Amino acid sequence: MNGTVFHPWPAHTSKDWNLKAMRLQHRLHAHPALQLDALGALIDSYPRSDYALVHTSRHGDGRARWREGDINGTPGRQAIDAIAQGSLWLNLRQAHLHGAAYAQMLQQAYDEVAAQVPGFCAGALKLGILISSPRAQVHYHCDLPGQLLWQIHGRKRVWVYPAATPCLQPEWLEDIAYTGFEFSLVYDPAFDRMALVFDLEPGQMLTWPLNAPHRVENADCLNVSVTSEHWTRENRRAQKVHLANAVLRHRMGLRARGRPLSGPGYWAKAALQAAWRRSPWAGAAQKALRPLEFRLDARAPGGLVDIAGAAP
Ligand SMILES: [Fe+2]
């Protein structure tokens, strides 16, 4: 893209990177590839394997209900209109693999961080695009890779919590590595007293310390956000140690105390988790994919049709 992604880069940002949650200014919201018509065209050719469409509601007893669905050939721009009307979110995972513009903006953003933050080496990168309904929420969770949240359209509020007890227990990170499911955290509203709260508008982004738990609430408007993911060498090593500790606990009943990222202790855990990944039990520990329960259909009331045979 023309010009820098970050604008400006305040002087304190380099020393506070990954140590503090920070809201910075960016220019991605003006990028042509992130305007609604361009996103509609992207959806039109997006592979089924790389997106998730989710409808959220409540059961009669108030519990959250979460159903996965299919775009069903709905033109992308119409799908965005359906999201603007409903209780839906669409996650276009790995958009950097499906459009050169997304790969380019991702690489440029991290090149700028690497040029500003001494010692930062991003490693493998991913870019996702999240299109979500007015008032949609993302529940309390944390991510194993480093993550940045870029607001493109609409407004949202983000709560960022300390990456330490009681907001984050080491066993929760281990369970995420073991199950592949980020929502293994236990949220207590009392944590909110320890949270930093950020309102995000188009042209603003958030960065936070690795593994910091967070939750999100959209304002009363359609939201488009970009999430970028990076795996530094330390991130990858920590993930292997989390997985090894989870295997020791779940399969052998051993509670691991150490979380070494170097030396013989690290290499022993790296070998253990590698053996686990090759074992037949590893796949069974991962959360099963949800069945598809609805499809978009502009002719139906509410714009959704239940798929016959899906669980109520
Ligand atoms: Fe997240």
CSV table of C-alpha atoms in Angstrom, one decimal, residues 4-11 13-19 22 24-26 28 104-123 125 146-150 205-208 228-230 232:
chain,number,residue,atom,x,y,z
A,4,THR,CA,3.1,3.4,6.0
A,5,VAL,CA,0.5,1.1,7.7
A,6,PHE,CA,1.2,2.6,11.1
A,7,HIS,CA,0.7,6.3,11.3
A,8,PRO,CA,2.2,7.7,13.5
A,9,TRP,CA,4.5,5.4,15.6
A,10,PRO,CA,4.7,7.1,19.0
A,11,ALA,CA,8.2,7.0,20.6
A,13,THR,CA,5.6,2.1,21.4
A,14,SER,CA,8.9,0.4,20.7
A,15,LYS,CA,9.9,-0.1,24.3
A,16,ASP,CA,6.3,-1.0,25.4
A,17,TRP,CA,5.6,-3.5,22.6
A,18,ASN,CA,4.4,-6.9,24.1
A,19,LEU,CA,4.7,-5.4,27.6
A,22,MET,CA,-1.7,-0.2,23.4
A,24,LEU,CA,-2.3,2.8,17.9
A,25,GLN,CA,-3.3,4.5,14.6
A,26,HIS,CA,-3.2,2.7,11.3
A,28,LEU,CA,-5.6,-0.1,6.6
A,104,GLN,CA,1.1,-7.5,1.0
A,105,MET,CA,-0.6,-5.4,3.8
A,106,LEU,CA,0.2,-8.2,6.4
A,107,GLN,CA,3.9,-8.3,5.4
A,108,GLN,CA,4.2,-4.6,5.3
A,109,ALA,CA,2.6,-4.1,8.8
A,110,TYR,CA,5.0,-6.6,10.4
A,111,ASP,CA,8.0,-5.2,8.5
A,112,GLU,CA,7.2,-1.9,10.0
A,113,VAL,CA,7.0,-3.4,13.5
A,114,ALA,CA,10.3,-5.2,13.0
A,115,ALA,CA,11.9,-2.0,11.9
A,116,GLN,CA,10.8,-0.2,15.1
A,117,VAL,CA,11.0,-2.9,17.8
A,118,PRO,CA,14.5,-4.1,18.6
A,119,GLY,CA,14.8,-7.9,18.4
A,120,PHE,CA,11.3,-8.4,17.1
A,121,CYS,CA,11.1,-11.2,14.5
A,122,ALA,CA,7.5,-12.1,13.6
A,123,GLY,CA,8.0,-15.5,12.1
A,125,LEU,CA,2.1,-14.7,9.7
A,146,GLY,CA,0.9,-13.0,19.1
A,147,GLN,CA,-2.2,-11.2,17.8
A,148,LEU,CA,-3.1,-7.7,16.6
A,149,LEU,CA,-6.6,-6.4,16.2
A,150,TRP,CA,-7.2,-3.8,13.4
A,205,MET,CA,-5.6,-1.0,16.3
A,206,LEU,CA,-4.8,-2.8,19.5
A,207,THR,CA,-1.7,-4.8,20.6
A,208,TRP,CA,-1.4,-6.5,23.9
A,228,SER,CA,-3.3,-10.7,12.4
A,229,GLU,CA,-1.3,-13.5,14.0
A,230,HIS,CA,2.4,-13.9,14.4
A,232,THR,CA,7.8,-15.6,17.1
